[in-house]
Coordinates of C-alpha atoms in Angstrom, one line a residue:
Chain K
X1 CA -30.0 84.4 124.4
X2 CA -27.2 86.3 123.2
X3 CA -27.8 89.9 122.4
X4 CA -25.6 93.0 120.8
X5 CA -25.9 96.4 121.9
X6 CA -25.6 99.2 119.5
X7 CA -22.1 100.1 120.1
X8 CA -21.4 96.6 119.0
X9 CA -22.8 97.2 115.2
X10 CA -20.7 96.8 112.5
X11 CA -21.4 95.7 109.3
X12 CA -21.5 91.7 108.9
X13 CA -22.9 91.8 112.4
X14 CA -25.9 89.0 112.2
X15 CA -29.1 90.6 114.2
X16 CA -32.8 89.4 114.9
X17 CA -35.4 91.6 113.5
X18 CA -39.2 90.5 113.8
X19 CA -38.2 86.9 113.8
X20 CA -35.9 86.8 110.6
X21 CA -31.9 86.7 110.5
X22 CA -30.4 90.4 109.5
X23 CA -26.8 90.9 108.8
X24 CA -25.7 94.6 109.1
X25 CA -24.8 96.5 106.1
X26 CA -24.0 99.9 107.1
X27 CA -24.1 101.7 110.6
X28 CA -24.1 105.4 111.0
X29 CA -24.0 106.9 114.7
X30 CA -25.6 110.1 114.7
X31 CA -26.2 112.6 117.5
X32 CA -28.2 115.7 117.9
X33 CA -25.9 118.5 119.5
X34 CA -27.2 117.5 122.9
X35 CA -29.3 114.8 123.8
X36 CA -30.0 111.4 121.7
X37 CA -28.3 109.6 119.9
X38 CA -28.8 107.0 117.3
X39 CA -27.8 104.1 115.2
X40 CA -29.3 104.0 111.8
X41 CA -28.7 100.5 110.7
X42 CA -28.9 99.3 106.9
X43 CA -29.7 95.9 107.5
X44 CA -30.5 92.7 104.8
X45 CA -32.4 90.2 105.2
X46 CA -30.8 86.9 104.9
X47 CA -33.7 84.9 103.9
X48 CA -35.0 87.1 101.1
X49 CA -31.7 89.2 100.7
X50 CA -34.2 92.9 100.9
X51 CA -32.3 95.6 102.2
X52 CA -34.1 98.3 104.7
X53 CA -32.8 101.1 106.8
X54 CA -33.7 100.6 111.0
X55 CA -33.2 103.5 113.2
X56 CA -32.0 102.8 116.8
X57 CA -31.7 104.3 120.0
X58 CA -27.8 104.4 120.9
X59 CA -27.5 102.3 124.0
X60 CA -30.9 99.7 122.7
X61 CA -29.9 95.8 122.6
X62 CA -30.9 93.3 119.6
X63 CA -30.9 89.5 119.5
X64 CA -28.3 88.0 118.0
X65 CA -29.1 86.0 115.4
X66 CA -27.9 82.0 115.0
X67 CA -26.0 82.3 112.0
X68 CA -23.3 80.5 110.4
X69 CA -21.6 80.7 106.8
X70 CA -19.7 77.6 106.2
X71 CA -18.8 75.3 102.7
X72 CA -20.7 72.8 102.3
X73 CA -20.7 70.5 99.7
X74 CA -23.2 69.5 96.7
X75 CA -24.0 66.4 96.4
X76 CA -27.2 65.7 94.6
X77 CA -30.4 67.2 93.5
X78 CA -33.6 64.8 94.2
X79 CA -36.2 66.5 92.0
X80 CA -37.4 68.1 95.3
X81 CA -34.5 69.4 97.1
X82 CA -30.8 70.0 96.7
X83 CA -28.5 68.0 99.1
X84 CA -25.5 69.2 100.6
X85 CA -22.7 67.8 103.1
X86 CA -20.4 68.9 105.5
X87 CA -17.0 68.2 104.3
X88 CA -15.5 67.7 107.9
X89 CA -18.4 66.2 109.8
X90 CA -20.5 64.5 107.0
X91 CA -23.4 65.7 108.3
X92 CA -26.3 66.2 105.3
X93 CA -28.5 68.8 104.8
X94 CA -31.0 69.9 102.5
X95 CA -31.9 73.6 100.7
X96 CA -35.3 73.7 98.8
X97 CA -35.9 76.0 95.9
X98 CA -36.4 79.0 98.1
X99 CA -33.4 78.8 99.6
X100 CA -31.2 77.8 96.6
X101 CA -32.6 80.1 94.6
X102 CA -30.2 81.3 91.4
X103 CA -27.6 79.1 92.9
X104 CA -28.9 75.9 91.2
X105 CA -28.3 77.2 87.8
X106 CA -24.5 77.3 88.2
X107 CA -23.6 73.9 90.6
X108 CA -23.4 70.5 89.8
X109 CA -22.4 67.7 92.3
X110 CA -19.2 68.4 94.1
X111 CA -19.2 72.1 94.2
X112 CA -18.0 73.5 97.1
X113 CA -20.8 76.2 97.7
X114 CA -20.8 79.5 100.8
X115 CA -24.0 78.1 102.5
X116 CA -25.6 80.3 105.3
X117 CA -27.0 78.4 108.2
X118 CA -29.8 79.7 110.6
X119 CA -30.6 77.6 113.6
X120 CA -28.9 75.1 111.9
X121 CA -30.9 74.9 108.6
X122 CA -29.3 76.1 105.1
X123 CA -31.4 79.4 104.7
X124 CA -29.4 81.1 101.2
X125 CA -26.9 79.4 99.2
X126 CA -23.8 81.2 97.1
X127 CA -22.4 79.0 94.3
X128 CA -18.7 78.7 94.1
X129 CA -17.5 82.6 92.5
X130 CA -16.7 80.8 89.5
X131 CA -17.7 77.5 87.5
X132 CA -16.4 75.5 84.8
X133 CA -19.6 74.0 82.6
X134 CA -19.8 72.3 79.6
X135 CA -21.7 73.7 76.7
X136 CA -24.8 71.3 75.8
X137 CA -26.3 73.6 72.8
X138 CA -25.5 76.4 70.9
X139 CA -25.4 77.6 67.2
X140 CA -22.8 76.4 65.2
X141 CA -20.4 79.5 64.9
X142 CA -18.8 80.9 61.4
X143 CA -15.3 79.5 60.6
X144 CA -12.5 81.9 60.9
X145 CA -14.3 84.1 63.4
X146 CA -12.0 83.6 66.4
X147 CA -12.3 87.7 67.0
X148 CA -14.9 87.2 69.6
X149 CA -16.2 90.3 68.8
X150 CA -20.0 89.4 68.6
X151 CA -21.4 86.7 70.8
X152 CA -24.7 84.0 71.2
X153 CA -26.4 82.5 73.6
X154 CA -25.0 78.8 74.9
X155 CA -27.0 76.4 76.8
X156 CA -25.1 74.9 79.7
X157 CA -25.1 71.8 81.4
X158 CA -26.8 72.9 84.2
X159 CA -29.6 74.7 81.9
X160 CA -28.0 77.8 82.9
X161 CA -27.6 80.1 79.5
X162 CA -24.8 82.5 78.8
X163 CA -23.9 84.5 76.0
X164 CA -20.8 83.3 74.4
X165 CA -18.0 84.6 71.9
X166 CA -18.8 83.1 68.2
X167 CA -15.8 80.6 68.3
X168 CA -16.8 78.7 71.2
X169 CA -18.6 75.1 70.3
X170 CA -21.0 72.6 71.9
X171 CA -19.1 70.1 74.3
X172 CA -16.4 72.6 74.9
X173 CA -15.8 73.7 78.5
X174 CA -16.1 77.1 79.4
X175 CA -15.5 79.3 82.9
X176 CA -18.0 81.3 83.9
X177 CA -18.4 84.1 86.9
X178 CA -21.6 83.0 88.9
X179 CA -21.9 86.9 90.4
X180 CA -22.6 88.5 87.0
X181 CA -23.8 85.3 85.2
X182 CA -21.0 86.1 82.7
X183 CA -18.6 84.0 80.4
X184 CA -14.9 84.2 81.4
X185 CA -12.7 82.1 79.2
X186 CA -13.1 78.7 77.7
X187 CA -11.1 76.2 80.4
X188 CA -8.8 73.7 79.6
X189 CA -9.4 70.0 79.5
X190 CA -8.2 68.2 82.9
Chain T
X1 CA -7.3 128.1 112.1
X2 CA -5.9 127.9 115.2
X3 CA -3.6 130.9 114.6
X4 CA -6.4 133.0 113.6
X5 CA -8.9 131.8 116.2
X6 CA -5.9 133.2 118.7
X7 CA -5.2 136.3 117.2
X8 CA -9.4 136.8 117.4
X9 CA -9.6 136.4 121.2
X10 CA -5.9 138.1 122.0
X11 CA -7.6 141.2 119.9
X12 CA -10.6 141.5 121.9
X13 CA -8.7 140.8 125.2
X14 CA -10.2 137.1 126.4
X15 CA -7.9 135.4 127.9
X16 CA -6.6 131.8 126.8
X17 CA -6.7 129.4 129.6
X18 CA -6.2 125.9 130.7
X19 CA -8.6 123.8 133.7
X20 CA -7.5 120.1 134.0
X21 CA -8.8 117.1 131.4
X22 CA -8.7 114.3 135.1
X23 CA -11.6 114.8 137.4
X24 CA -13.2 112.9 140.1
X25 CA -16.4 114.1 138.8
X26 CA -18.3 113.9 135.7
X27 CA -21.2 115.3 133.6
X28 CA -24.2 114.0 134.7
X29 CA -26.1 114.0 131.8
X30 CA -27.8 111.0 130.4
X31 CA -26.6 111.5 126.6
X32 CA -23.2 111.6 127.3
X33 CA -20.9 108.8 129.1
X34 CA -17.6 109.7 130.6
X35 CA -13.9 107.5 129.8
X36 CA -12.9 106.6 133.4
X37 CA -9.0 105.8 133.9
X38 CA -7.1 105.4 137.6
X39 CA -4.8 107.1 139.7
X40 CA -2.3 105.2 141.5
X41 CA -0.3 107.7 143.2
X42 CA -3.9 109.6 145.0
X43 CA -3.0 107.6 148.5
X44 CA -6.2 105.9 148.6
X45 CA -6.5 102.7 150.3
X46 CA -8.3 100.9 146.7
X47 CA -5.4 98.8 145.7
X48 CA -6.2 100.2 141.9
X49 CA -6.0 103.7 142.9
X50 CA -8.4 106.5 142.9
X51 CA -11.0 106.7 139.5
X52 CA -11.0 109.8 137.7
X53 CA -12.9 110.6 134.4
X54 CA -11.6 112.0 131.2
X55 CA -13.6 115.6 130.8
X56 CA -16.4 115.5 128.2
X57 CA -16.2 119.5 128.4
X58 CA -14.6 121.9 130.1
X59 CA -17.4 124.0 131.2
X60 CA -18.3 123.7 134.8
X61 CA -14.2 124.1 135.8
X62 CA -14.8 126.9 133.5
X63 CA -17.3 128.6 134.8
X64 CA -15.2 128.2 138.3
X65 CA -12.8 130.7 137.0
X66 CA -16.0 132.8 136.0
X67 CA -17.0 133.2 139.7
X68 CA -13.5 133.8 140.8
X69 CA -13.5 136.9 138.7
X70 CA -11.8 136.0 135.7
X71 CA -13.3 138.3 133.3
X72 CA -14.2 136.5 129.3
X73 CA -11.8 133.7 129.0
X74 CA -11.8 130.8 126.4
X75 CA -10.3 127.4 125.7
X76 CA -9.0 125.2 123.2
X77 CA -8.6 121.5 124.7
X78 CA -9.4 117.8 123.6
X79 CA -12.5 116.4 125.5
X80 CA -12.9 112.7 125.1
X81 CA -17.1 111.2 124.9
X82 CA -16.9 107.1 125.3
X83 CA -19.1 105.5 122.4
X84 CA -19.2 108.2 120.2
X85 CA -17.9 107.2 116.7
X86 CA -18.9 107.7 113.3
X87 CA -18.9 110.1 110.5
X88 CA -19.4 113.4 112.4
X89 CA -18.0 111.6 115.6
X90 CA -14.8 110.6 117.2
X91 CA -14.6 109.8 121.4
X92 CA -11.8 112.5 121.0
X93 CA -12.2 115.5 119.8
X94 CA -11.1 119.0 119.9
X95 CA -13.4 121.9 121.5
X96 CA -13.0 125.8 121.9
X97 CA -15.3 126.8 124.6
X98 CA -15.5 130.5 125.8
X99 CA -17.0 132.8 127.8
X100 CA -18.5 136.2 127.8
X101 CA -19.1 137.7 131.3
X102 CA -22.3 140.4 131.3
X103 CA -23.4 139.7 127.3
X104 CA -26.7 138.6 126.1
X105 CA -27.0 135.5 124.3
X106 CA -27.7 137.7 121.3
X107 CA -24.8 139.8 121.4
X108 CA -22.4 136.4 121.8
X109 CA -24.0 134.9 118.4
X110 CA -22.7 138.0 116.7
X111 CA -19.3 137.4 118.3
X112 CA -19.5 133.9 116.6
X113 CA -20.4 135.2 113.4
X114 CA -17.4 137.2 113.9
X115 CA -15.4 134.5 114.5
X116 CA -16.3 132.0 111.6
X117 CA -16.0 134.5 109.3
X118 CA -12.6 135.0 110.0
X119 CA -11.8 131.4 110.4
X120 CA -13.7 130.4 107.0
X121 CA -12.0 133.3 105.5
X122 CA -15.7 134.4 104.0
X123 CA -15.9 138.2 105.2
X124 CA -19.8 138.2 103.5
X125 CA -21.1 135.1 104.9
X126 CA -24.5 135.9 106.3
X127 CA -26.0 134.3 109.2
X128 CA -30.0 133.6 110.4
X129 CA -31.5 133.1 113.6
X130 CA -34.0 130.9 113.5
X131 CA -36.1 130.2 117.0
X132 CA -36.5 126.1 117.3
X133 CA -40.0 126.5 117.8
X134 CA -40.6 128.4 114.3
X135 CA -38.1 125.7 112.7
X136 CA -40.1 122.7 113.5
X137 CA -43.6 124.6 112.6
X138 CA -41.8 126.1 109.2
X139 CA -40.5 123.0 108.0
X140 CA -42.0 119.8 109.8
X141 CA -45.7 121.7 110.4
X142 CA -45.9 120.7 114.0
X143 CA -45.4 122.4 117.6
X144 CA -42.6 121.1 119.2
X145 CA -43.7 122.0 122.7
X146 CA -47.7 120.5 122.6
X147 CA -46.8 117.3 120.2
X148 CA -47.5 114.0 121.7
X149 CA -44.8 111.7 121.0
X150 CA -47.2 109.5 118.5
X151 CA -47.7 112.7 116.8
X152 CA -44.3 113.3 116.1
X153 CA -43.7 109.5 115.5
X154 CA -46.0 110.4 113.1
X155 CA -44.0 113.4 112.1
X156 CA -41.2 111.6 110.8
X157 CA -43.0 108.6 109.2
X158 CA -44.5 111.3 106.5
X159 CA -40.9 113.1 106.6
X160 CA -39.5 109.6 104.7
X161 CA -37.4 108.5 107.8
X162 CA -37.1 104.6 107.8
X163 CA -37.4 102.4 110.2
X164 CA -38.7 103.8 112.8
X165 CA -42.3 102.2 113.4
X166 CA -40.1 100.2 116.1
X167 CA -38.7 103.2 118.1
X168 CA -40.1 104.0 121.7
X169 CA -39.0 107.2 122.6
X170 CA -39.9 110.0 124.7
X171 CA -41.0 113.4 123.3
X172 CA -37.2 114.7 123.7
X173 CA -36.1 111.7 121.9
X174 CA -38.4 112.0 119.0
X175 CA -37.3 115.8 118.8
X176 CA -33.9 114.4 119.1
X177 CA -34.4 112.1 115.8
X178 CA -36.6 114.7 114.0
X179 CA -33.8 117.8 114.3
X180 CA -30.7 115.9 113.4
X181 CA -32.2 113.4 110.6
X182 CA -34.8 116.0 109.1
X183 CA -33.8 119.4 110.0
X184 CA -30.3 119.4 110.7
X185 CA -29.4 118.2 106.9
X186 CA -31.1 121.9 105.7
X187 CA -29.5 123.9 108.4
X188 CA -26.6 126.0 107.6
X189 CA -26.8 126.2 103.6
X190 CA -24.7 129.1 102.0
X191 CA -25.3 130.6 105.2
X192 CA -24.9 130.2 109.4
X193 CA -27.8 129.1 111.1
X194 CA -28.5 129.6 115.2
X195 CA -31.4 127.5 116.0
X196 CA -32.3 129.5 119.9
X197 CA -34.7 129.1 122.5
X198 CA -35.3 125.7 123.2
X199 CA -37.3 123.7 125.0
X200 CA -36.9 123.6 128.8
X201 CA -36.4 119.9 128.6
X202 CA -33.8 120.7 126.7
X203 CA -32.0 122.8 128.7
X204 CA -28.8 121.2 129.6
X205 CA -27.3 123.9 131.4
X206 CA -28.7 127.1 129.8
X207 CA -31.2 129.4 132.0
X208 CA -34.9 130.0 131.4
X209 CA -35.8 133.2 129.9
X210 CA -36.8 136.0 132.5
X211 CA -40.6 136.0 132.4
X212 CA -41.2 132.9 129.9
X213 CA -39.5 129.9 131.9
X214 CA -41.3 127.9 128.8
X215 CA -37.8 128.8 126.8
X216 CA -34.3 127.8 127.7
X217 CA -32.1 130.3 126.5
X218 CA -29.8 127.9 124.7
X219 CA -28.6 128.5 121.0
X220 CA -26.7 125.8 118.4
X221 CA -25.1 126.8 115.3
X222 CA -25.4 125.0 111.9
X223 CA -23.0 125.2 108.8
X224 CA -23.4 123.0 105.6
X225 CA -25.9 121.0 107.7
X226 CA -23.9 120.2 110.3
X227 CA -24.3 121.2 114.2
X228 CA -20.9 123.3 115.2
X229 CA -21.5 124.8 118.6
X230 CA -24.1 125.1 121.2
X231 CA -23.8 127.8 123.6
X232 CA -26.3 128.9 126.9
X233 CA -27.2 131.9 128.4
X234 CA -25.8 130.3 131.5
X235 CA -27.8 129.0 134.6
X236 CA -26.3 130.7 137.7
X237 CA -29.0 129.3 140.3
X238 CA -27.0 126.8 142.3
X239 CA -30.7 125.8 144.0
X240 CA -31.6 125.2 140.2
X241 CA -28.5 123.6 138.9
X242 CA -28.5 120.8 141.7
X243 CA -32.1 119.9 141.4
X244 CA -31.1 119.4 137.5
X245 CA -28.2 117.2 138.4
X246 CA -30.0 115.1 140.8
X247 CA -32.6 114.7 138.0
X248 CA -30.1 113.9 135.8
X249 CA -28.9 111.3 138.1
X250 CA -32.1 109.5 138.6
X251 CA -32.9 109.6 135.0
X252 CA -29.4 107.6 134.8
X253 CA -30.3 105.3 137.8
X254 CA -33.7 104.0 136.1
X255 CA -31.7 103.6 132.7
X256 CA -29.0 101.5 134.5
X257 CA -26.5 103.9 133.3
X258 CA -23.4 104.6 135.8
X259 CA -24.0 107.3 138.3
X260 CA -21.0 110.1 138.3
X261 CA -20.8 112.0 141.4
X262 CA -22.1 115.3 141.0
X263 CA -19.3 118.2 140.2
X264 CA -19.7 119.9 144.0
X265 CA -16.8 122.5 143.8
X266 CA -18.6 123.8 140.9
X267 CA -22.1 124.0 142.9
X268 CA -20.0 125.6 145.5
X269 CA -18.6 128.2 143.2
X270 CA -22.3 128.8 142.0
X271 CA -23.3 129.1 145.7
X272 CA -20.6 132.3 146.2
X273 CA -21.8 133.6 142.7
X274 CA -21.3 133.6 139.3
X275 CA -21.4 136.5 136.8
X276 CA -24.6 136.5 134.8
X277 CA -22.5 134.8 131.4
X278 CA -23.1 133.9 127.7
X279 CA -21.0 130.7 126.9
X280 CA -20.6 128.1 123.8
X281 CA -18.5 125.6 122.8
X282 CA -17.5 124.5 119.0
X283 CA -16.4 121.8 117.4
X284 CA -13.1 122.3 115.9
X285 CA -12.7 119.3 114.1
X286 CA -15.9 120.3 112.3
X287 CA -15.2 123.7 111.9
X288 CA -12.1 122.2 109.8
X289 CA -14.2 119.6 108.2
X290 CA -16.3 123.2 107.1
X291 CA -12.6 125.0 105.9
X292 CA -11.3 121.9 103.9
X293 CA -15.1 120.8 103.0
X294 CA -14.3 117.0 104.4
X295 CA -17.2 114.7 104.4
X296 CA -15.7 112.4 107.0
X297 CA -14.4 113.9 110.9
X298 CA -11.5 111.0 109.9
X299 CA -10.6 113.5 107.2
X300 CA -9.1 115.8 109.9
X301 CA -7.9 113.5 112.4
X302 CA -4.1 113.0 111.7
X303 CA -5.0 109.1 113.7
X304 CA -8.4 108.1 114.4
X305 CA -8.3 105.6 117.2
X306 CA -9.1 102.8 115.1
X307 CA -5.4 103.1 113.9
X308 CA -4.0 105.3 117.1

C-alpha cells in the first residue's frame, strides 16, 4: 500500500484517515525551538466534504488514498441512480443520491461532470461550472421592464430554481453558475 | 539590522568570527536532520568522494575556539535544517550565535535585551523571565515535570487543539505540541519573553543547575509569539556530553533515522577544557520578520528555495 510521509503534504494531496478518503487543504509545519516538530493538516473529507484540522508528528506516514478525479459523462437517471460513462473507455458507472448530491439539480444527459473516484466507485460528483437550462415555469414578467433591476424565481428543467431578472420568459434558455446556484445571462439558441 | 547588530558586539569587544558550514560530522540530535553533499577532491577511495554535511549550527566548532582561549566571540552564518519549511521555517536560514566566556545565564539574557532593543529600535521595551515550569502551571494548570503523557494529551484536548486524539507521543513530545501550539502564541506580547530552566529531557546541550540537576539551565526568547533564540548555560563535561550524544544516537537508531558520526574534535576540545560559558543563538530572519512585522519567513527571504 502506498503511503506519504509528512514532508510529502501539500494541499490536494489525497490521504486515508479512519477508513475515509481525505484530500489535504492546508499544511502548516511547525516546530518548537528544539525538539518536535509537527504537521497540522486541514484535511476534507471527500465523501461528506467536512473539513477538520489533524495534527501530525513530522516524520509520521499516512496511507494514501485510491483516488481519481476524472470527466465522466451523464447519461441517464433511472429513478434510483444516476449513470455515468467514461468518455474514452466506455466503461459505466453509477452515483446514488448520496453521492450526487446538489449535482443532480443542475445536469441533464450529456454533461460532462468532475467525478471523484475511490477504489474505483464514483464517491462526489461536481456538475459542469456552468449550465445552460431551459426555463419550464415562471411568472409572466411586466412589458417594458428589460432593466433587470428586480428579479423572481424560475423553475428550471432540471427542477432546479433560480432567481431570474423580470424580462426573462418560460421556454427561454438561460446560463447558470452551478457554484453559486446563480443566473448568468440568458444563452443563445444553437 | 545587521549594521547595528555589528556595531553592538564591536562596542563591547566580542569578536566576529567565521568556523566552516562542511563537516564530516553532524548534530546528533533526533529533531534535527542534516543536508549531506560530497567531496570529490578529499582523496578517498569512494568513487563519489567523501560525505560532508551542511552545519545545522555553528555551536560545537564554536565552542572549539572557546577552549582555545578565544575570549566572547559571535557569528553571523547561514545554517541549513533538511525538511524544515513553512511559515516560520525555511531549510536555510540565517543565525547569529555568540558566546560569553565566565557570565551567568542571567547576565547574558540582559545582554540580549540589550541587543533587541537596539535592533528593534524600541529603547523601552520591557522584557519577563518566566521559568517553563511556572508557564505551564500559570497558563495550562499542569506540572510539566510529573504529567503523564495521557494527562497532557488531556491537557491540550481541553486547550481546543484539534486532532490530536490520534497522536502517540512521548511526554517531551506532548510538551513539544503544548508550548508551540498553546503557549508559544501568548509569548512575547508588547514585551520579550525568556522561558528558563527547562526540563533535563530537554536539555540539548545546556548544563544542569549546580545542586538541582532536575533543571537544565537552558533559556528561549519569545517576541510577538514567536520563539527567536535559545541559548544554554553550556555543558562543559566531556564524560556528560558523550553519554548525551550516544543517547542521541540510539534514540536515532530505533527511529530508523540516519546515524551522524559524533563531532569528536569537539569532545576532544571538551576533554582539554572549556571555559565555564553562556551561549545562544537567534534567528535573524525572525528577528526581521519582528522589525518589518512580516507574517510569513518568505517575507524576508529575497528567494525562497521554492523559486531559488
Amino acid at each position: 500500500m502506498a503511503s506519504y510521509k509528512t514532508n510529502e503534504f501539500k494541499g490536494g494531496l489525497k490521504i486515508m484517515l479512519d477508513g475515509d478518503p481525505y484530500t489535504i487543504v492546508e499544511n502548516e509545519f511547525v516546530k518548537p525551538g528544539k525538539g518536535q516538530a509537527f504537521n497540522r493538516v486541514k484535511v476534507r473529507n471527500l465523501k461528506t466534504g467536512r473539513v477538520v484540522e489533524r495534527t501530525f508528528k513530522s516524520g509520521d506516514s499516512v496511507e494514501a488514498a485510491d483516488v481519481l478525479e476524472t470527466d465522466l459523462q451523464y447519461l441517464y437517471y433511472d429513478g434510483e441512480v444516476w449513470h455515468f460513462m467514461d468518455p474514452s473507455s466506455f466503461e459505466q458507472l453509477t452515483a446514488d443520491e448520496a453521492v450526487i448530491g446538489e449535482a443532480s439539480k443542475w445536469i441533464k444527459e450529456q454533461d460532462l461532470c468532475s467525478v471523484t473516484l475511490y477504489n474505483g466507485q464514483p464517491i462526489s460528483v461536481d456538475p459542469p461550472s456552468f449550465v445552460v437550462l431551459e426555463i419550464t415555469e415562471t411568472d409572466p414578467g411586466l412589458k417594458g421592464d428589460t432593466s433587470g433591476g428586480g428579479g423572481k424565481p424560475a423553475t428550471l428543467e432540471t427542477g432546479a430554481v433560480v432567481n431570474v431578472p423580470l424580462f426573462v420568459q418560460t421556454g427561454e434558455m438561460i446560463k447558470v453558475d452551478t457554484r453559486t446556484g446563480s443566473y448568468v445571462s440568458r444563452a443563445k439558441e444553437e | 539590522m545587521l549594521q547595528r547588530l555589528r556595531d553592538f558586539f564591536a562596542e563591547r569587544e566580542v569578536l566576529e568570527v567565521e568556523t566552516p558550514l562542511l563537516s564530516a560530522s553532524a548534530t546528533t540530535d533526533p529533531a534535527i536532520e542534516s543536508l549531506r553533499t560530497r567531496w570529490s577532491g578529499s582523496g578517498t577511495d569512494a568513487p563519489s568522494g567523501q560525505g560532508l554535511y551542511l552545519h545545522s549550527s555553528p555551536e560545537l566548532p564554536m565552542k572549539r575556539l572557546l577552549a582555545a582561549g578565544s575570549g566572547p566571540i559571535y557569528q553571523v552564518c547561514k545554517v541549513f535544517r533538511d525538511g524544515e519549511r513553512g511559515r516560520r521555517h525555511h531549510l536555510e536560514f540565517s543565525l547569529l550565535e555568540w558566546y560569553r566566556p565566565g557570565w551567568s545565564l542571567s547576565a547574558l539574557i540582559d545582554e540580549v535585551a540589550d541587543l533587541l532593543r537596539v535592533i528593534l529600535d524600541r529603547p523601552g521595551l520591557e522584557r519577563e523571565v518566566l521559568s517553563y515550569r511556572q508557564l505551564f502551571r500559570d497558563r495550562l494548570d499542569v506540572d510539566p515535570w510529573g504529567a503523564t503523557p495521557a494527562a497532557l494529551k488531556a491537557v491540550a484536548r481541553a486547550s481546543g487543539l484539534e486532532g490530536c486524539d490520534h497522536l502517540e507521543l512521548d511526554r517531551d513530545g506532548w510538551l513539544d505540541l503544548l508550548m508551540s501550539q498553546c503557549l508559544e502564541p501568548g509569548l512575547g506580547r508588547g514585551c520579550m519573553t525568556f522561558v528558563r530552566d527547562y526540563p533535563p529531557s530537554q536539555a540539548a546541550l545546556a548544563r544542569l543547575r549546580e545542586g538541582d540537576p532536575s533543571v537544565a539551565e537552558r533559556v528561549e526568547l519569545y517576541l510577538e509569539g514567536m520563539e527567536l533564540a535559545n541559548g544554554f548555560d553550556e555543558l562543559t563535561d566531556a564524560q556528560e556530553q558523550r553519554a548525551r550524544f550516544e543517547a542521541d544516537q540510539r534514540v536515532r537508531r530505533a527511529a530508523g533515522q540516519p546515524v551522524p558520526p559524533i563531532d569528536e574534535a569537539f569532545l576532544a576540545a571538551l576533554e582539554v577544557g572549556m571555559p565555564a560559558s553562556a551561549g545562544i543563538a537567534l534567528g535573524l530572519d525572525r528577528l526581521l520578520m519582528c522589525v518589518l512585522g512580516a507574517e510569513q519567513i518568505d517575507a524576508v527571504l529575497a528567494f525562497p528555495v521554492e523559486r531559488a
